[in-house]
Structure formats: C-alpha cells, structure tokens
Short mmCIF file of N, CA and C in Angstrom, two decimals:
data_model
loop_
_atom_site.label_atom_id
_atom_site.label_comp_id
_atom_site.label_asym_id
_atom_site.label_seq_id
_atom_site.Cartn_x
_atom_site.Cartn_y
_atom_site.Cartn_z
N UNK A 1341 -10.53 84.57 120.36
CA UNK A 1341 -11.46 84.12 119.33
C UNK A 1341 -11.39 85.02 118.09
N UNK A 1342 -11.15 86.31 118.32
CA UNK A 1342 -11.06 87.25 117.21
C UNK A 1342 -9.85 86.92 116.33
N UNK A 1343 -8.75 86.53 116.96
CA UNK A 1343 -7.55 86.17 116.23
C UNK A 1343 -7.78 84.91 115.38
N UNK A 1344 -8.50 83.95 115.92
CA UNK A 1344 -8.80 82.72 115.17
C UNK A 1344 -9.65 83.03 113.94
N UNK A 1345 -10.63 83.91 114.08
CA UNK A 1345 -11.46 84.29 112.93
C UNK A 1345 -10.63 85.00 111.87
N UNK A 1346 -9.72 85.86 112.31
CA UNK A 1346 -8.87 86.59 111.37
C UNK A 1346 -7.96 85.62 110.60
N UNK A 1347 -7.39 84.67 111.32
CA UNK A 1347 -6.54 83.68 110.66
C UNK A 1347 -7.35 82.82 109.70
N UNK A 1348 -8.56 82.45 110.11
CA UNK A 1348 -9.42 81.64 109.23
C UNK A 1348 -9.74 82.39 107.94
N UNK A 1349 -10.02 83.67 108.05
CA UNK A 1349 -10.31 84.47 106.85
C UNK A 1349 -9.08 84.57 105.97
N UNK A 1350 -7.91 84.72 106.58
CA UNK A 1350 -6.69 84.89 105.80
C UNK A 1350 -6.28 83.63 105.04
N UNK A 1351 -6.66 82.46 105.52
CA UNK A 1351 -6.28 81.24 104.80
C UNK A 1351 -7.38 80.71 103.87
N UNK A 1352 -8.51 81.40 103.81
CA UNK A 1352 -9.60 80.94 102.94
C UNK A 1352 -9.23 80.84 101.46
N UNK A 1353 -8.30 81.63 100.92
CA UNK A 1353 -7.97 81.43 99.49
C UNK A 1353 -7.47 80.03 99.18
N UNK A 1354 -6.88 79.37 100.15
CA UNK A 1354 -6.39 78.01 99.92
C UNK A 1354 -7.53 77.01 99.72
N UNK A 1355 -8.74 77.41 100.11
CA UNK A 1355 -9.89 76.53 99.90
C UNK A 1355 -10.20 76.32 98.41
N UNK A 1356 -9.69 77.21 97.55
CA UNK A 1356 -9.88 77.01 96.11
C UNK A 1356 -9.31 75.65 95.68
N UNK A 1357 -8.18 75.29 96.24
CA UNK A 1357 -7.58 73.99 95.89
C UNK A 1357 -8.47 72.84 96.35
N UNK A 1358 -9.00 72.95 97.54
CA UNK A 1358 -9.86 71.89 98.10
C UNK A 1358 -11.13 71.75 97.28
N UNK A 1359 -11.72 72.88 96.93
CA UNK A 1359 -13.00 72.88 96.21
C UNK A 1359 -12.82 72.39 94.77
N UNK A 1360 -11.71 72.73 94.14
CA UNK A 1360 -11.54 72.42 92.72
C UNK A 1360 -10.86 71.08 92.44
N UNK A 1361 -10.27 70.45 93.43
CA UNK A 1361 -9.50 69.23 93.19
C UNK A 1361 -10.34 68.11 92.58
N UNK A 1362 -11.42 67.74 93.20
CA UNK A 1362 -12.23 66.61 92.69
C UNK A 1362 -12.92 66.94 91.37
N UNK A 1363 -13.58 68.11 91.23
CA UNK A 1363 -14.19 68.40 89.93
C UNK A 1363 -13.17 68.47 88.79
N UNK A 1364 -12.02 69.09 89.04
CA UNK A 1364 -11.03 69.16 87.97
C UNK A 1364 -10.47 67.78 87.64
N UNK A 1365 -10.25 66.95 88.63
CA UNK A 1365 -9.78 65.60 88.37
C UNK A 1365 -10.75 64.83 87.49
N UNK A 1366 -12.03 64.99 87.73
CA UNK A 1366 -13.05 64.31 86.92
C UNK A 1366 -13.05 64.86 85.49
N UNK A 1367 -13.05 66.19 85.36
CA UNK A 1367 -13.03 66.81 84.02
C UNK A 1367 -11.74 66.44 83.29
N UNK A 1368 -10.64 66.40 84.01
CA UNK A 1368 -9.36 66.06 83.40
C UNK A 1368 -9.39 64.65 82.82
N UNK A 1369 -9.91 63.70 83.56
CA UNK A 1369 -9.89 62.32 83.09
C UNK A 1369 -10.96 62.03 82.03
N UNK A 1370 -12.07 62.76 82.05
CA UNK A 1370 -13.15 62.46 81.11
C UNK A 1370 -13.17 63.33 79.86
N UNK A 1371 -12.64 64.54 79.92
CA UNK A 1371 -12.73 65.43 78.77
C UNK A 1371 -11.37 65.92 78.28
N UNK A 1372 -10.55 66.43 79.17
CA UNK A 1372 -9.28 67.04 78.76
C UNK A 1372 -8.34 65.98 78.18
N UNK A 1373 -8.29 64.81 78.80
CA UNK A 1373 -7.44 63.74 78.28
C UNK A 1373 -7.89 63.31 76.88
N UNK A 1374 -9.19 63.20 76.66
CA UNK A 1374 -9.69 62.84 75.33
C UNK A 1374 -9.41 63.94 74.31
N UNK A 1375 -9.49 65.17 74.76
CA UNK A 1375 -9.33 66.33 73.87
C UNK A 1375 -7.85 66.55 73.50
N UNK A 1376 -6.95 66.55 74.50
CA UNK A 1376 -5.55 66.89 74.25
C UNK A 1376 -4.61 65.69 74.21
N UNK A 1377 -5.05 64.56 74.74
CA UNK A 1377 -4.23 63.37 74.75
C UNK A 1377 -3.22 63.39 75.89
N UNK A 1378 -2.57 62.23 76.06
CA UNK A 1378 -1.57 62.13 77.14
C UNK A 1378 -0.21 62.55 76.57
N UNK A 1379 0.81 62.42 77.38
CA UNK A 1379 2.15 62.83 76.94
C UNK A 1379 2.85 61.76 76.11
N UNK A 1380 2.13 60.69 75.80
CA UNK A 1380 2.71 59.61 75.01
C UNK A 1380 2.92 60.07 73.56
N UNK A 1381 3.93 59.51 72.92
CA UNK A 1381 4.13 59.80 71.50
C UNK A 1381 3.06 59.09 70.69
N UNK A 1382 2.64 59.71 69.61
CA UNK A 1382 1.58 59.18 68.76
C UNK A 1382 2.22 58.66 67.47
N UNK A 1383 1.77 57.52 67.01
CA UNK A 1383 2.27 56.95 65.76
C UNK A 1383 1.23 57.18 64.68
N UNK A 1384 1.62 57.86 63.60
CA UNK A 1384 0.68 58.14 62.52
C UNK A 1384 0.55 56.93 61.58
N UNK A 1385 -0.22 57.09 60.49
CA UNK A 1385 -0.50 55.99 59.57
C UNK A 1385 0.75 55.46 58.88
N UNK A 1386 1.74 56.35 58.70
CA UNK A 1386 2.97 55.95 58.01
C UNK A 1386 3.97 55.28 58.95
N UNK A 1387 3.63 55.20 60.23
CA UNK A 1387 4.52 54.57 61.20
C UNK A 1387 5.52 55.53 61.83
N UNK A 1388 5.37 56.82 61.55
CA UNK A 1388 6.26 57.82 62.12
C UNK A 1388 5.77 58.23 63.50
N UNK A 1389 6.72 58.52 64.38
CA UNK A 1389 6.37 58.98 65.73
C UNK A 1389 6.15 60.49 65.67
N UNK A 1390 4.98 60.91 66.13
CA UNK A 1390 4.62 62.32 66.16
C UNK A 1390 4.55 62.75 67.62
N UNK A 1391 5.30 63.79 67.96
CA UNK A 1391 5.28 64.28 69.34
C UNK A 1391 3.97 65.00 69.63
N UNK A 1392 3.48 64.82 70.83
CA UNK A 1392 2.30 65.53 71.28
C UNK A 1392 2.80 66.75 72.06
N UNK A 1393 2.88 67.92 71.41
CA UNK A 1393 3.52 69.09 72.01
C UNK A 1393 2.73 69.69 73.17
N UNK A 1394 1.44 69.78 73.07
CA UNK A 1394 0.62 70.33 74.16
C UNK A 1394 -0.41 69.27 74.52
N UNK A 1395 -0.33 68.78 75.74
CA UNK A 1395 -1.20 67.68 76.12
C UNK A 1395 -1.93 67.98 77.43
N UNK A 1396 -2.62 66.99 77.94
CA UNK A 1396 -3.41 67.16 79.16
C UNK A 1396 -2.53 67.53 80.35
N UNK A 1397 -1.31 67.05 80.41
CA UNK A 1397 -0.40 67.40 81.51
C UNK A 1397 -0.06 68.89 81.48
N UNK A 1398 0.18 69.42 80.29
CA UNK A 1398 0.48 70.85 80.17
C UNK A 1398 -0.73 71.69 80.57
N UNK A 1399 -1.91 71.26 80.14
CA UNK A 1399 -3.13 71.99 80.49
C UNK A 1399 -3.34 71.97 82.00
N UNK A 1400 -3.10 70.83 82.62
CA UNK A 1400 -3.26 70.71 84.07
C UNK A 1400 -2.30 71.65 84.79
N UNK A 1401 -1.05 71.70 84.34
CA UNK A 1401 -0.07 72.59 84.96
C UNK A 1401 -0.50 74.05 84.82
N UNK A 1402 -0.96 74.44 83.64
CA UNK A 1402 -1.42 75.81 83.44
C UNK A 1402 -2.63 76.13 84.32
N UNK A 1403 -3.55 75.19 84.43
CA UNK A 1403 -4.75 75.41 85.23
C UNK A 1403 -4.38 75.66 86.69
N UNK A 1404 -3.53 74.79 87.27
CA UNK A 1404 -3.19 74.94 88.69
C UNK A 1404 -2.30 76.14 88.94
N UNK A 1405 -1.45 76.52 87.98
CA UNK A 1405 -0.67 77.76 88.15
C UNK A 1405 -1.61 78.96 88.14
N UNK A 1406 -2.62 78.93 87.28
CA UNK A 1406 -3.62 80.00 87.27
C UNK A 1406 -4.33 80.09 88.62
N UNK A 1407 -4.67 78.96 89.20
CA UNK A 1407 -5.32 78.95 90.52
C UNK A 1407 -4.35 79.51 91.57
N UNK A 1408 -3.06 79.20 91.47
CA UNK A 1408 -2.08 79.77 92.40
C UNK A 1408 -2.00 81.28 92.28
N UNK A 1409 -2.07 81.78 91.06
CA UNK A 1409 -2.07 83.23 90.85
C UNK A 1409 -3.33 83.85 91.44
N UNK A 1410 -4.46 83.18 91.28
CA UNK A 1410 -5.71 83.66 91.89
C UNK A 1410 -5.60 83.71 93.41
N UNK A 1411 -5.01 82.68 94.00
CA UNK A 1411 -4.83 82.64 95.46
C UNK A 1411 -3.95 83.80 95.90
N UNK A 1412 -2.87 84.04 95.18
CA UNK A 1412 -1.97 85.15 95.53
C UNK A 1412 -2.67 86.50 95.39
N UNK A 1413 -3.48 86.65 94.35
CA UNK A 1413 -4.21 87.90 94.15
C UNK A 1413 -5.23 88.13 95.25
N UNK A 1414 -5.97 87.11 95.59
CA UNK A 1414 -6.94 87.23 96.69
C UNK A 1414 -6.21 87.54 97.99
N UNK A 1415 -5.04 86.96 98.17
CA UNK A 1415 -4.26 87.21 99.38
C UNK A 1415 -3.81 88.66 99.47
N UNK A 1416 -3.51 89.27 98.33
CA UNK A 1416 -3.14 90.69 98.32
C UNK A 1416 -4.30 91.52 98.87
N UNK A 1417 -5.50 91.23 98.42
CA UNK A 1417 -6.66 91.99 98.89
C UNK A 1417 -6.96 91.69 100.36
N UNK A 1418 -6.81 90.44 100.77
CA UNK A 1418 -7.07 90.10 102.17
C UNK A 1418 -5.99 90.63 103.11
N UNK A 1419 -4.81 90.92 102.59
CA UNK A 1419 -3.73 91.43 103.44
C UNK A 1419 -4.06 92.81 103.98
N UNK A 1420 -5.03 93.47 103.41
CA UNK A 1420 -5.44 94.78 103.93
C UNK A 1420 -6.08 94.67 105.30
N UNK A 1421 -6.42 93.46 105.72
CA UNK A 1421 -6.95 93.24 107.07
C UNK A 1421 -5.85 93.29 108.12
N UNK A 1422 -4.61 93.18 107.67
CA UNK A 1422 -3.47 93.25 108.58
C UNK A 1422 -3.12 94.72 108.75
N UNK A 1423 -2.89 95.17 109.98
CA UNK A 1423 -2.60 96.60 110.21
C UNK A 1423 -1.40 97.09 109.41
N UNK A 1424 -1.46 98.36 108.98
CA UNK A 1424 -0.38 98.95 108.18
C UNK A 1424 0.94 98.98 108.93
N UNK A 1425 0.87 99.02 110.23
CA UNK A 1425 2.11 99.04 111.01
C UNK A 1425 2.89 97.75 110.85
N UNK A 1426 2.24 96.69 110.48
CA UNK A 1426 2.89 95.39 110.30
C UNK A 1426 3.04 95.06 108.82
N UNK A 1427 3.63 95.99 108.08
CA UNK A 1427 3.80 95.82 106.64
C UNK A 1427 4.66 94.58 106.34
N UNK A 1428 5.65 94.30 107.17
CA UNK A 1428 6.49 93.12 106.97
C UNK A 1428 5.66 91.85 107.06
N UNK A 1429 4.62 91.86 107.91
CA UNK A 1429 3.77 90.68 108.04
C UNK A 1429 2.87 90.54 106.82
N UNK A 1430 2.43 91.66 106.24
CA UNK A 1430 1.64 91.61 105.00
C UNK A 1430 2.44 90.94 103.89
N UNK A 1431 3.68 91.40 103.74
CA UNK A 1431 4.54 90.85 102.68
C UNK A 1431 4.80 89.36 102.95
N UNK A 1432 5.10 89.04 104.18
CA UNK A 1432 5.33 87.65 104.56
C UNK A 1432 4.10 86.78 104.28
N UNK A 1433 2.92 87.31 104.58
CA UNK A 1433 1.66 86.59 104.34
C UNK A 1433 1.47 86.33 102.84
N UNK A 1434 1.66 87.34 102.01
CA UNK A 1434 1.44 87.19 100.57
C UNK A 1434 2.45 86.22 99.97
N UNK A 1435 3.72 86.37 100.33
CA UNK A 1435 4.75 85.47 99.82
C UNK A 1435 4.51 84.04 100.32
N UNK A 1436 4.12 83.91 101.58
CA UNK A 1436 3.82 82.59 102.13
C UNK A 1436 2.66 81.91 101.42
N UNK A 1437 1.60 82.66 101.17
CA UNK A 1437 0.45 82.09 100.46
C UNK A 1437 0.84 81.67 99.04
N UNK A 1438 1.66 82.49 98.39
CA UNK A 1438 2.11 82.13 97.04
C UNK A 1438 2.95 80.87 97.07
N UNK A 1439 3.87 80.78 98.02
CA UNK A 1439 4.72 79.59 98.11
C UNK A 1439 3.91 78.34 98.45
N UNK A 1440 2.98 78.46 99.38
CA UNK A 1440 2.12 77.32 99.74
C UNK A 1440 1.30 76.88 98.53
N UNK A 1441 0.74 77.84 97.81
CA UNK A 1441 -0.08 77.48 96.65
C UNK A 1441 0.76 76.86 95.54
N UNK A 1442 2.01 77.30 95.38
CA UNK A 1442 2.87 76.69 94.37
C UNK A 1442 3.26 75.26 94.75
N UNK A 1443 3.46 75.02 96.03
CA UNK A 1443 3.76 73.65 96.49
C UNK A 1443 2.54 72.75 96.25
N UNK A 1444 1.36 73.26 96.56
CA UNK A 1444 0.13 72.48 96.31
C UNK A 1444 -0.02 72.24 94.81
N UNK A 1445 0.25 73.25 94.00
CA UNK A 1445 0.17 73.11 92.55
C UNK A 1445 1.11 72.02 92.06
N UNK A 1446 2.33 72.03 92.56
CA UNK A 1446 3.30 71.00 92.17
C UNK A 1446 2.79 69.61 92.53
N UNK A 1447 2.28 69.46 93.73
CA UNK A 1447 1.77 68.15 94.17
C UNK A 1447 0.58 67.70 93.32
N UNK A 1448 -0.33 68.62 93.04
CA UNK A 1448 -1.50 68.27 92.22
C UNK A 1448 -1.07 67.89 90.81
N UNK A 1449 -0.12 68.61 90.24
CA UNK A 1449 0.36 68.27 88.90
C UNK A 1449 1.03 66.89 88.88
N UNK A 1450 1.75 66.57 89.93
CA UNK A 1450 2.36 65.24 90.02
C UNK A 1450 1.32 64.15 90.13
N UNK A 1451 0.25 64.41 90.88
CA UNK A 1451 -0.80 63.40 91.05
C UNK A 1451 -1.65 63.23 89.80
N UNK A 1452 -1.79 64.29 89.00
CA UNK A 1452 -2.68 64.24 87.84
C UNK A 1452 -1.93 64.08 86.52
N UNK A 1453 -0.71 63.60 86.56
CA UNK A 1453 0.09 63.43 85.34
C UNK A 1453 -0.32 62.15 84.62
N UNK A 1454 -0.50 62.29 83.32
CA UNK A 1454 -0.80 61.13 82.47
C UNK A 1454 0.47 60.73 81.76
N UNK A 1455 0.84 59.48 81.86
CA UNK A 1455 2.07 58.99 81.19
C UNK A 1455 1.75 58.30 79.90
#
C-alpha cells in the first residue's frame, strides 16, 4: 500500500493536464480565438491577403508547453522522494514525466487547432 501511495504522489503532476483541459478549451474558444484569430489568412479592405503570424494555435501550443515545463519542474522536486541510491530511477522518472507531458501537449494541441 505504501508503494501505491508513493506512485500516486509521483504521478500527480500529470493531473495539471486533466484539471486544465476543459477550462482552457472553453477560454480558447470564447476569448483567445476572438482575440488572436485562427490560422486562416485575412483579407484586408484592398483585397490583399494578410498572414496572421501569431494566432490562437500558437498561443495554445505555448500554453501547453508551459504546462509541460511546470510538470517537469514539479517532477524534479517530487523526485527527492526517491532514495538517493536510485539516482538512475530519479533521472528516468523526470525524463519520463517530461516525455509523457510532451506527448499529452502534442495531442492537446492537435485537438485544439483552429483551421
């Protein structure tokens, strides 16, 4: 039972993705999209195509990468719960959490892309 609690504590940083997914999706569709626009080209009054250089998709990618960095940082602090004798496991844990969070970030960015 002690091992299960330790594992549960070590994976808690991933809950940031679960907690933030629905609120960010709502804010993204109601405010960020209106503010920054989609990745579509914009046509001005003269009929010229104007590129939208920074849009809601870019903001979404930056937001989720920031959350991945937060998860990795929290994981560094939580890795101190792993005994010093198992330093290889600490490194494996931190790298694993970073990779998992980057995969989640990629999936979330794909799901929240505006065309």
